[in-house]
Amino acid sequence: MPRKSWTRPMGRLLTGAIAAAVLAGCGGSGGGTAGASVQELMQARNLSEADVVAALKTYTPTGRTDPFVMFASGGHSGQVIVIGIPSMRILKYIGVFTPEPWQGYGFDDQTKALMASSSPRGKDLTWGDSHHPALSETNGDYDGQFLFINDKANARIAVVSLKDFVTTQIVHSPILGTDHGGSFVTPNTDYIIEGGQYPVPLDGSYQPITDFDDKYRGAVMFWKFDRDNGAIDPSQSFAMELPPYMQDLSDAGKLVSDGWAFINSFDTERSHGGDMEGQPPLESGASQNDMDYLHVIDWKKAAEVAAQAGKTRNVQGVRVIPLATAVQEGLLYFVPEPKSPHGVDVTPDGRYLAVSGKLDTHETVYDWSKIKAAIDVKNFEGNDPYGVPIIGFQTALHGQVELGLGPLHTQWDDQGNGYTSLFIESKIAKWSLKDMKVLEKIPVHYNIGHLATPEGDSEHPKGHYVVALDKWSIDRFNNVGPLMPQNMQLIDTSTPQMQLLYDLPIGLGEPHYAQIISADKLNAAQMYSPVGENQVTHQPDPHAITSEDQARVERHGRVVDVYMTAVRSHFKPDRVDVTKGDTVHFHITNLEQTPDATHGFGLGEYDVNLSLEAGKTANVTVVTDKAGVFPYYCTEFCSALHLEMMGYMLVKG
Ligand code: CUK
Ligand code: CUA
């Protein structure tokens, strides 16, 4: 049924530049609306003026780019999704923890080795549960150089180079088991914080669950990032042992709170299941206490302590500061926080910490200067069972804002406002940090988890938008069966009232957190230049060749090296003769130096697909275990003679 508002004269409710734009499109003689006036189009499509405004705020004509770029976790798809804002156009999926054939990620020798390098127990992992992307920072602001993301399922952190949006490193923490409070970077990306989630024996051993309090532990990793090498340096990284609570999200302090890290926890009850033995189900056992503990960690001092002889224990190759040492050295403090909290988010000026209690209707805001003062004068109200000093709730409190049901996460804008997701209410609450007052709420669809504002967790948020990352979409899209897409909703926060602008269904995994960066900070290469770069090392590939003259097949006994080139529209060599049982290394260089002149290398039965972007060299090894004739061909439609871009691997029996 047509809504009423379309019948009003155009422009009455539209103001300023938007009205001008609309009117320019529909005004008078043939203003480019293909025969129908804007009013007629609105009527035909049943659009309100608000809908048209939303369209005008997001529609991006061909050839124009977005002012912001969002990096969203792909959840248990193990990928990262890159999205333009405000157009909400999906720009890329980055393969991280999961093989991704279009990019050849996890198919060539180097990316296969990269994925295997982080696998616990040498088992190949083919998925990850990516949660929290973190852009690298310089002086507390995103610098557009690197992206980090964690894998909750296997306690891993990946490094993505924003030079080419490619994963270059994955590290695994053997002591954690799972992680969740990562990845979060310190203001100059000295460390990447990875807080564990579910307590386990840190040494990887079996311990009866009845020994939970004594033998199970939480921990947090501080991964040292070597910016010059673009890589985490495990040898300079360390961990801190924590009590067996379930540590949750974390954040790094900034400016006045720089040098400190904050980690939420739940299940300070240490409930550990047993519902078949008459124990309460874990989740109700974990929700008994009114307060859990915000962990306050002096990471700068911890780094110094970790460097001192005898202050750490080597646990599965990780330098771990034992809990008792952490307490003794004054590295770890607790502040009570209500109740089963989820997100902790430091304000852009570093002065306050906003904590969302999933089972509490408030946002609880702590004053860093009060926490620091209590630490300095040792004003504690007691210790937890593991000896960690507890600062009084009221001592640390700045204030509380009643937001609504199920607060989860908070992001900031450039006007001193916080935006907090309300999971149970399916709303975003906008609130003033200065006045500690709710300003407005807007419904989202539905069950919002994280939310993201442009540069919203840096020292200089950009405002203008918030993106709701909704877990459920139910009735928002065409029905595609019981497994429904997630829903990312773009909301304009620059207007006096927030306005929902756009719904983007995500049919790939479950995005958790996302970060939004100003597009002008990104400066990715359009191709690999000079020719012959390897995407994992970002160095000249040792097997690169730079002209077709160098193409050749070298035999060394049962090992065959094929130095191959790809250029529109042929491979050289286009025939490779081998004998069953040979190990064949294909080293393929795309000689093109034209942007987007990508070739592929697909070889059926051997599970091979490479992506060969302009200038790239990739290597893949097959062991020919079967005699026969195996066509290889280019998998990217690169040219008019793309279908002719093929060759034969002939395997003699
Ligand atoms: S978590 Cu998903 S909604 Cu893993 Cu950051 Cu809060
Ligand atoms: Cu090269 Cu298709």
XYZ file of C-alpha atoms and ligand atoms in Angstrom:
661
model
C 0.000 0.000 0.000
C 1.464 3.359 -0.973
C 2.555 5.421 1.960
C 1.010 8.832 2.319
C 4.072 10.951 2.170
C 4.848 10.464 -1.508
C 1.816 12.545 -2.477
C 3.280 15.655 -0.908
C 4.979 18.049 -3.281
C 8.593 17.124 -3.754
C 10.998 19.232 -1.842
C 8.699 20.205 0.988
C 10.340 17.822 3.400
C 13.635 17.676 1.616
C 16.088 20.305 2.539
C 19.291 21.851 1.384
C 21.576 20.089 -0.968
C 19.496 16.940 -0.996
C 16.392 18.778 -2.192
C 18.479 20.526 -4.782
C 19.839 17.242 -5.972
C 16.409 15.645 -6.175
C 14.906 18.618 -7.913
C 17.740 18.835 -10.355
C 16.977 15.238 -11.253
C 13.248 15.650 -11.761
C 12.781 19.299 -12.489
C 11.266 20.391 -15.792
C 12.145 19.094 -19.185
C 13.685 15.661 -19.330
C 15.997 15.972 -16.337
C 17.479 12.519 -16.757
C 14.805 10.452 -15.007
C 14.185 8.298 -18.061
C 10.689 9.411 -18.710
C 9.278 9.157 -15.194
C 9.297 11.921 -12.615
C 10.747 11.285 -9.207
C 7.212 11.403 -7.850
C 6.093 8.737 -10.276
C 9.059 6.580 -9.401
C 8.389 7.019 -5.712
C 4.791 6.005 -6.242
C 5.658 3.057 -8.427
C 8.211 1.755 -5.939
C 6.245 2.735 -2.855
C 8.956 4.975 -1.459
C 8.545 7.668 1.169
C 10.482 10.910 1.110
C 12.618 9.506 3.918
C 13.409 6.552 1.667
C 14.453 8.900 -1.113
C 16.638 10.857 1.277
C 18.239 7.612 2.392
C 18.842 6.640 -1.229
C 20.408 10.002 -1.975
C 22.712 9.638 0.994
C 24.001 6.251 -0.078
C 23.645 5.967 -3.834
C 27.076 6.120 -5.398
C 27.244 6.536 -9.168
C 29.568 4.357 -11.177
C 33.174 5.409 -10.970
C 32.878 7.156 -7.618
C 34.514 5.743 -4.562
C 33.527 5.781 -0.912
C 34.971 8.163 1.677
C 35.155 5.353 4.257
C 36.117 1.706 4.127
C 34.946 -0.823 6.686
C 36.829 -3.966 7.649
C 34.386 -6.444 9.140
C 35.155 -9.805 10.603
C 33.562 -12.657 8.718
C 32.924 -14.597 11.916
C 33.213 -18.335 11.438
C 33.712 -17.937 7.709
C 37.261 -17.138 8.838
C 37.516 -14.191 6.477
C 37.487 -10.400 6.539
C 34.893 -8.465 4.546
C 35.801 -5.069 3.073
C 32.859 -2.722 2.518
C 32.618 0.827 1.168
C 30.696 3.369 3.230
C 28.145 4.875 2.627
C 27.476 2.877 -0.543
C 27.659 -0.397 1.420
C 29.202 -2.050 -1.613
C 31.203 -5.163 -0.806
C 34.702 -4.625 -2.143
C 36.512 -7.765 -1.099
C 36.593 -10.877 1.024
C 40.074 -11.397 2.402
C 40.989 -15.020 3.027
C 42.491 -15.261 6.508
C 41.812 -18.478 8.437
C 39.942 -20.252 5.653
C 41.171 -21.256 2.201
C 39.687 -18.958 -0.450
C 40.035 -20.282 -3.994
C 39.406 -17.056 -5.930
C 42.455 -15.524 -4.273
C 44.284 -18.831 -4.489
C 44.637 -18.375 -0.740
C 45.508 -21.673 0.889
C 46.204 -23.268 -2.498
C 49.731 -22.192 -3.377
C 52.781 -23.448 -1.492
C 53.369 -20.246 0.501
C 49.807 -19.613 1.677
C 49.371 -23.310 2.433
C 52.490 -23.126 4.581
C 51.222 -19.909 6.142
C 47.968 -21.551 7.179
C 49.783 -24.652 8.424
C 52.329 -22.598 10.367
C 49.749 -21.686 12.959
C 47.992 -24.978 13.301
C 48.024 -26.523 16.733
C 49.281 -30.103 16.712
C 50.210 -29.862 13.045
C 46.642 -30.469 11.998
C 45.502 -28.468 9.043
C 42.797 -26.075 10.088
C 40.403 -24.984 7.395
C 38.343 -22.501 9.369
C 38.637 -19.904 12.057
C 36.172 -17.887 14.096
C 37.282 -14.374 13.302
C 35.928 -11.792 15.703
C 37.752 -8.518 16.150
C 39.612 -6.742 13.381
C 42.081 -4.117 14.572
C 43.677 -1.589 12.250
C 47.249 -0.649 13.055
C 47.604 2.684 14.829
C 50.177 5.430 15.015
C 49.731 7.808 17.943
C 46.278 6.384 18.604
C 44.964 6.889 15.081
C 44.540 4.357 12.303
C 47.462 4.502 9.888
C 46.130 2.232 7.133
C 49.142 -0.096 7.095
C 48.053 -3.364 8.688
C 45.005 -5.191 9.919
C 44.978 -7.796 12.661
C 42.230 -10.247 13.480
C 41.763 -13.049 15.977
C 40.445 -16.579 15.637
C 38.456 -17.357 18.754
C 38.306 -21.112 18.105
C 42.065 -21.688 17.990
C 43.569 -18.669 19.754
C 45.255 -17.270 16.683
C 46.053 -13.784 15.448
C 46.497 -12.981 11.773
C 48.331 -10.087 10.164
C 46.930 -8.675 6.933
C 49.055 -6.307 4.870
C 47.015 -3.397 3.586
C 49.557 -2.969 0.819
C 47.641 -5.642 -1.061
C 44.938 -6.764 1.411
C 46.576 -10.147 1.792
C 47.215 -12.234 4.906
C 50.918 -12.520 5.571
C 51.192 -14.127 9.006
C 49.198 -16.191 11.472
C 50.445 -16.873 14.986
C 48.981 -19.312 17.488
C 49.045 -19.083 21.244
C 49.406 -22.625 22.587
C 48.534 -21.587 26.146
C 45.124 -20.028 25.509
C 42.959 -22.693 23.896
C 40.463 -20.031 22.812
C 40.624 -16.278 22.620
C 38.145 -13.454 22.529
C 39.742 -10.284 23.888
C 41.658 -9.719 20.697
C 42.819 -8.314 18.583
C 43.256 -4.881 20.110
C 46.324 -2.778 19.471
C 48.193 -0.382 21.713
C 48.297 3.222 20.408
C 51.508 2.731 18.440
C 50.886 -0.922 17.639
C 53.738 -1.990 19.893
C 51.621 -4.883 21.053
C 48.568 -6.722 19.850
C 46.480 -7.814 22.797
C 44.896 -11.258 22.695
C 42.891 -12.166 25.768
C 41.939 -15.809 26.201
C 38.347 -16.750 26.847
C 37.660 -20.186 28.338
C 40.070 -21.213 31.106
C 42.180 -24.308 30.438
C 45.369 -25.724 31.921
C 47.929 -23.423 30.268
C 50.448 -26.222 29.786
C 48.053 -28.077 27.528
C 47.708 -31.019 29.901
C 44.600 -32.874 30.977
C 43.353 -31.857 34.405
C 40.132 -33.110 35.977
C 37.414 -30.483 35.872
C 37.106 -30.832 39.648
C 40.500 -29.099 39.809
C 39.105 -26.135 37.915
C 39.965 -23.531 40.558
C 43.562 -24.747 40.949
C 44.674 -26.060 37.605
C 42.684 -24.062 35.063
C 43.742 -20.550 34.206
C 42.963 -17.592 32.041
C 45.727 -15.658 30.290
C 46.369 -12.748 28.006
C 48.965 -12.604 25.244
C 50.862 -9.471 24.357
C 52.133 -10.047 20.842
C 55.031 -7.781 19.925
C 54.588 -6.227 16.512
C 57.681 -5.457 14.450
C 56.446 -2.779 12.091
C 59.580 -2.730 9.955
C 59.163 -6.405 9.194
C 55.395 -6.135 9.078
C 55.209 -9.148 11.356
C 54.568 -10.255 14.901
C 57.762 -11.322 16.655
C 56.846 -14.274 18.890
C 60.274 -14.208 20.545
C 59.565 -10.712 21.922
C 55.996 -11.529 22.927
C 54.822 -12.523 26.382
C 51.741 -13.515 28.339
C 50.250 -12.928 31.750
C 48.528 -15.665 33.696
C 45.055 -14.717 34.966
C 42.554 -16.341 37.320
C 40.197 -18.923 35.804
C 37.474 -16.429 35.013
C 36.205 -16.124 31.480
C 38.051 -13.101 30.161
C 36.145 -11.261 27.498
C 36.708 -8.164 25.412
C 39.666 -5.927 25.956
C 40.845 -2.487 24.962
C 44.079 -0.562 25.243
C 44.317 2.708 27.114
C 45.288 5.821 25.208
C 46.750 9.235 26.057
C 46.343 9.523 29.868
C 45.664 5.788 30.152
C 48.341 4.761 27.639
C 50.397 1.873 28.933
C 47.391 0.105 30.422
C 45.093 -2.566 29.094
C 41.570 -3.394 30.210
C 39.890 -6.769 29.979
C 36.360 -7.661 31.016
C 35.459 -10.966 32.523
C 32.411 -13.026 33.245
C 31.948 -16.253 35.158
C 33.933 -15.038 38.128
C 31.725 -17.671 39.797
C 34.007 -20.181 38.087
C 30.983 -22.213 37.080
C 32.200 -25.000 34.822
C 29.190 -27.021 33.808
C 28.040 -30.456 34.932
C 24.381 -30.215 34.011
C 24.253 -33.997 33.708
C 25.509 -34.304 37.296
C 22.962 -32.022 38.891
C 24.980 -28.830 38.579
C 23.280 -25.735 37.226
C 23.804 -25.246 33.497
C 26.989 -23.284 32.952
C 25.272 -20.116 31.883
C 23.117 -19.824 34.986
C 26.000 -20.785 37.237
C 27.991 -18.035 35.564
C 25.321 -15.418 36.206
C 25.007 -15.626 39.992
C 27.193 -12.749 41.062
C 26.109 -9.145 40.764
C 29.641 -8.150 39.871
C 32.426 -9.553 37.749
C 35.901 -8.061 37.417
C 37.332 -5.540 35.033
C 41.002 -6.510 34.705
C 43.326 -3.500 34.776
C 46.798 -4.377 33.474
C 49.949 -2.267 33.404
C 51.260 -3.704 30.121
C 54.242 -1.359 29.873
C 55.524 -2.457 33.242
C 54.576 -6.049 32.427
C 56.779 -5.877 29.328
C 59.677 -4.774 31.537
C 59.018 -7.514 34.061
C 58.732 -10.112 31.294
C 62.210 -9.091 30.103
C 63.788 -9.702 33.530
C 65.506 -12.969 34.267
C 63.577 -15.325 36.494
C 60.335 -13.381 36.414
C 58.605 -15.563 33.830
C 57.834 -19.224 33.312
C 58.241 -20.881 29.956
C 54.925 -22.555 29.228
C 54.772 -24.331 25.883
C 57.353 -21.918 24.525
C 55.556 -18.804 25.747
C 57.084 -16.445 28.310
C 54.358 -16.260 30.950
C 54.285 -13.912 33.929
C 52.784 -16.075 36.690
C 49.720 -14.725 38.439
C 51.529 -14.375 41.756
C 54.310 -12.375 40.097
C 51.753 -10.162 38.368
C 50.204 -9.372 41.744
C 53.565 -8.898 43.460
C 54.893 -6.574 40.790
C 51.708 -4.503 40.718
C 50.760 -5.420 37.163
C 47.166 -6.542 37.705
C 44.164 -5.020 39.486
C 40.444 -5.656 39.482
C 37.488 -3.308 39.487
C 34.001 -4.777 40.059
C 31.728 -4.446 37.035
C 28.056 -5.338 36.668
C 26.909 -8.035 35.588
C 28.322 -10.483 33.049
C 29.802 -7.570 31.111
C 30.736 -7.749 27.466
C 32.441 -4.758 25.841
C 34.930 -2.399 27.445
C 35.610 0.692 25.363
C 38.065 3.455 26.209
C 36.950 6.977 25.276
C 38.895 8.837 22.558
C 40.638 11.003 25.175
C 41.587 7.945 27.203
C 39.988 9.339 30.358
C 37.016 7.022 30.722
C 36.175 3.361 30.252
C 32.674 2.371 29.228
C 31.601 -1.112 30.229
C 28.429 -2.778 28.977
C 26.813 -5.295 31.327
C 24.908 -7.808 29.232
C 22.529 -8.510 32.118
C 22.488 -4.944 33.404
C 20.571 -2.088 31.838
C 23.375 0.397 32.411
C 26.463 1.576 30.727
C 28.969 1.813 33.555
C 31.574 4.503 33.030
C 34.793 4.399 35.042
C 37.125 7.321 35.521
C 40.701 6.318 34.713
C 42.147 8.979 37.013
C 40.202 7.493 39.948
C 41.407 3.978 39.131
C 44.974 5.211 38.808
C 44.766 7.171 42.076
C 43.484 4.082 43.907
C 46.384 2.035 42.499
C 48.920 4.710 43.449
C 47.807 4.921 47.097
C 46.894 1.220 47.286
C 43.290 1.988 48.104
C 41.864 -1.525 47.786
C 38.755 -3.073 49.270
C 40.168 -6.571 49.331
C 41.565 -9.317 47.139
C 40.014 -11.975 44.966
C 40.722 -15.641 45.834
C 43.946 -15.430 43.801
C 45.271 -12.408 45.642
C 44.485 -9.799 42.992
C 43.759 -6.422 44.623
C 40.215 -5.134 44.103
C 39.507 -1.439 43.776
C 36.096 -0.369 45.129
C 33.321 -0.016 42.569
C 32.319 3.424 43.865
C 35.980 4.439 44.113
C 36.453 3.905 40.385
C 33.018 4.915 39.156
C 32.408 8.018 37.090
C 28.727 7.334 36.586
C 26.122 5.087 35.051
C 23.669 5.698 32.242
C 20.487 3.663 32.038
C 20.462 2.578 28.404
C 18.114 -0.365 28.096
C 18.196 -4.135 27.747
C 21.339 -5.997 26.848
C 24.059 -3.383 26.294
C 27.011 -4.958 24.473
C 29.419 -2.592 22.742
C 30.139 1.135 22.507
C 31.683 3.310 19.802
C 32.325 7.037 19.777
C 31.673 9.966 17.461
C 33.386 13.338 17.087
C 30.869 15.149 19.310
C 31.532 13.369 22.587
C 28.704 10.871 22.157
C 28.702 7.157 22.693
C 26.673 4.668 20.670
C 25.884 1.469 22.493
C 24.309 -1.625 20.989
C 21.345 -3.051 22.904
C 21.123 -6.707 21.961
C 17.908 -7.620 23.733
C 16.100 -4.432 22.771
C 17.394 -4.471 19.180
C 18.299 -0.814 19.359
C 21.240 1.542 19.348
C 21.319 4.054 22.192
C 23.076 7.340 21.541
C 24.215 8.932 24.784
C 26.169 11.948 25.873
C 29.372 11.222 27.739
C 29.476 14.748 29.137
C 25.901 14.755 30.441
C 25.715 11.004 31.074
C 22.296 11.042 29.438
C 20.556 9.065 26.725
C 19.908 11.313 23.741
C 18.085 8.997 21.405
C 17.460 5.383 20.513
C 16.936 3.866 17.091
C 15.556 0.379 16.345
C 17.696 -2.044 14.347
C 16.761 -5.373 12.757
C 17.544 -7.423 14.796
C 19.659 -8.501 17.765
C 22.558 -6.176 17.254
C 25.988 -7.340 18.386
C 28.788 -4.942 17.620
C 28.481 -1.565 15.962
C 31.080 0.533 14.195
C 31.565 4.254 13.707
C 34.243 5.779 11.457
C 37.545 5.577 13.362
C 35.242 5.217 16.364
C 37.705 3.593 18.736
C 40.670 5.797 17.858
C 41.735 9.095 19.378
C 39.928 10.990 16.599
C 36.553 9.510 15.679
C 35.079 10.931 12.505
C 31.358 10.713 13.298
C 28.636 10.833 10.620
C 27.681 7.148 10.575
C 27.154 4.117 12.685
C 26.867 0.621 11.245
C 24.792 -1.886 13.199
C 26.018 -5.473 12.900
C 22.787 -7.346 13.433
C 22.792 -11.062 14.142
C 19.250 -11.747 12.948
C 17.503 -10.472 9.833
C 14.282 -12.589 9.840
C 11.914 -10.607 7.593
C 14.253 -8.039 6.052
C 15.208 -9.878 2.870
C 13.990 -12.415 0.348
C 13.708 -15.796 1.990
C 16.777 -17.895 1.311
C 16.012 -20.684 3.723
C 16.538 -21.238 7.424
C 20.134 -20.026 7.461
C 19.480 -16.339 7.102
C 21.946 -13.600 6.319
C 23.290 -11.242 8.935
C 22.216 -7.655 8.477
C 24.527 -4.659 8.431
C 22.549 -1.464 8.769
C 24.010 1.922 7.928
C 22.651 4.735 10.069
C 23.198 8.460 9.577
C 24.144 10.099 12.864
C 24.913 13.535 11.426
C 21.275 14.633 11.434
C 19.318 15.819 14.496
C 17.610 12.434 14.516
C 19.423 9.272 13.550
C 18.167 7.847 10.271
C 18.423 4.277 9.030
C 19.818 4.459 5.498
C 20.665 1.045 4.165
C 20.480 -2.696 4.835
C 23.333 -4.886 3.623
C 22.720 -8.629 3.962
C 25.876 -10.584 4.681
C 25.509 -14.171 3.582
C 28.882 -15.355 4.745
C 29.661 -16.111 8.342
C 28.706 -13.933 11.253
C 30.469 -10.608 11.431
C 31.328 -9.547 14.960
C 33.321 -6.371 15.162
C 34.202 -4.003 12.328
C 36.398 -0.951 12.034
C 35.893 1.915 9.610
C 38.829 3.901 8.278
C 38.933 7.086 6.191
C 39.564 5.871 2.661
C 42.328 8.408 2.071
C 44.481 6.603 4.636
C 44.541 3.478 2.496
C 47.071 3.271 -0.278
C 47.068 -0.236 -1.688
C 49.135 -1.191 -4.700
C 47.299 -1.817 -7.955
C 49.738 -4.486 -9.013
C 52.947 -6.167 -7.975
C 55.749 -4.086 -9.361
C 58.462 -4.829 -10.286
C 57.355 -8.170 -11.674
C 58.006 -11.234 -9.562
C 56.789 -10.358 -6.070
C 55.578 -13.015 -3.673
C 52.421 -12.003 -1.811
C 53.354 -13.600 1.500
C 56.899 -12.275 1.794
C 56.367 -9.092 -0.238
C 59.857 -9.796 -1.564
C 60.981 -10.868 -5.015
C 60.078 -14.538 -5.226
C 63.250 -16.643 -5.577
C 61.603 -18.528 -8.430
C 60.328 -15.491 -10.297
C 61.230 -15.058 -13.934
C 60.819 -11.713 -15.580
C 60.513 -12.568 -19.269
C 59.165 -15.338 -21.453
C 62.722 -16.135 -22.552
C 63.398 -17.492 -19.098
C 60.475 -19.928 -19.175
C 61.807 -23.469 -18.840
C 61.408 -26.924 -17.365
C 64.246 -28.152 -15.164
C 64.540 -31.776 -14.171
C 66.437 -32.896 -11.088
C 65.812 -36.633 -10.862
C 62.192 -37.077 -9.818
C 61.782 -33.395 -9.101
C 60.626 -31.132 -11.911
C 60.729 -27.339 -11.684
C 58.483 -25.567 -14.153
C 59.322 -21.889 -14.557
C 56.220 -20.568 -16.243
C 54.936 -17.205 -17.394
C 51.371 -16.068 -17.787
C 50.486 -13.202 -20.062
C 47.488 -12.548 -22.284
C 46.668 -15.137 -23.598
C 49.071 -17.972 -22.997
C 51.121 -19.865 -20.514
C 54.701 -20.621 -21.416
C 55.362 -23.531 -21.335
C 51.956 -24.725 -22.479
C 53.021 -28.347 -22.264
C 54.703 -30.098 -19.368
C 55.792 -33.702 -19.763
C 56.434 -35.647 -16.571
C 56.423 -39.202 -15.333
C 54.087 -40.640 -12.738
C 55.638 -40.182 -9.314
C 57.419 -36.937 -10.197
C 57.167 -34.017 -7.829
C 56.325 -30.997 -9.950
C 56.914 -27.474 -8.721
C 55.100 -24.888 -10.793
C 56.601 -21.408 -10.405
C 54.317 -19.068 -12.299
C 54.882 -15.387 -12.867
C 52.248 -13.098 -14.326
C 54.284 -10.742 -16.477
C 51.457 -8.230 -16.910
C 51.892 -4.681 -15.671
C 48.323 -3.565 -16.316
C 46.011 -3.123 -13.335
C 43.458 -5.914 -13.007
C 45.133 -8.109 -15.650
C 44.785 -11.144 -13.406
C 45.226 -14.697 -14.616
C 44.446 -17.877 -12.785
C 45.997 -21.326 -12.885
C 43.518 -24.128 -12.412
C 44.552 -27.776 -12.480
C 41.706 -30.211 -11.936
C 41.992 -33.358 -9.807
C 45.069 -31.929 -8.070
C 43.024 -29.327 -6.189
C 45.026 -26.433 -7.554
C 43.841 -22.916 -8.219
C 46.175 -19.966 -8.165
C 45.382 -16.301 -8.503
C 48.074 -14.529 -10.479
C 47.586 -10.811 -10.211
C 49.650 -8.549 -12.432
C 53.296 -8.925 -11.483
C 52.815 -11.733 -8.980
C 54.750 -14.974 -8.714
C 53.112 -17.969 -7.071
C 54.364 -21.490 -6.508
C 52.470 -24.727 -6.246
C 53.657 -28.287 -5.895
C 51.888 -31.420 -7.079
C 52.988 -35.008 -6.768
C 51.818 -36.812 -9.858
C 50.250 -39.921 -8.411
C 48.231 -40.807 -11.470
C 49.118 -41.227 -15.124
C 46.975 -39.325 -17.557
C 46.419 -36.073 -19.370
C 45.600 -33.062 -17.224
C 44.665 -29.764 -18.827
C 45.589 -26.656 -16.889
C 43.888 -23.435 -17.771
C 43.454 -19.814 -16.825
C 40.558 -19.379 -14.400
C 40.115 -15.615 -14.852
C 38.332 -14.376 -17.975
C 41.309 -12.249 -18.896
C 41.012 -11.646 -22.602
C 39.167 -12.521 -25.777
C 41.355 -15.635 -26.051
C 41.004 -16.530 -22.390
C 39.542 -19.937 -23.210
C 42.607 -20.639 -25.304
C 44.865 -19.822 -22.370
C 45.594 -23.405 -21.368
C 48.164 -26.145 -21.485
C 48.608 -29.854 -20.782
C 50.383 -31.629 -17.996
C 51.084 -35.045 -19.527
C 51.835 -37.685 -16.945
C 53.374 -40.803 -18.434
C 52.691 -44.053 -16.559
S 31.687 -10.431 20.395
Cu 30.305 -10.899 18.845
S 28.694 -9.539 19.507
Cu 32.891 -11.960 19.833
Cu 33.020 -8.890 20.139
Cu 30.127 -8.951 21.081
Cu 44.424 -15.592 -18.563
Cu 42.168 -16.115 -18.720
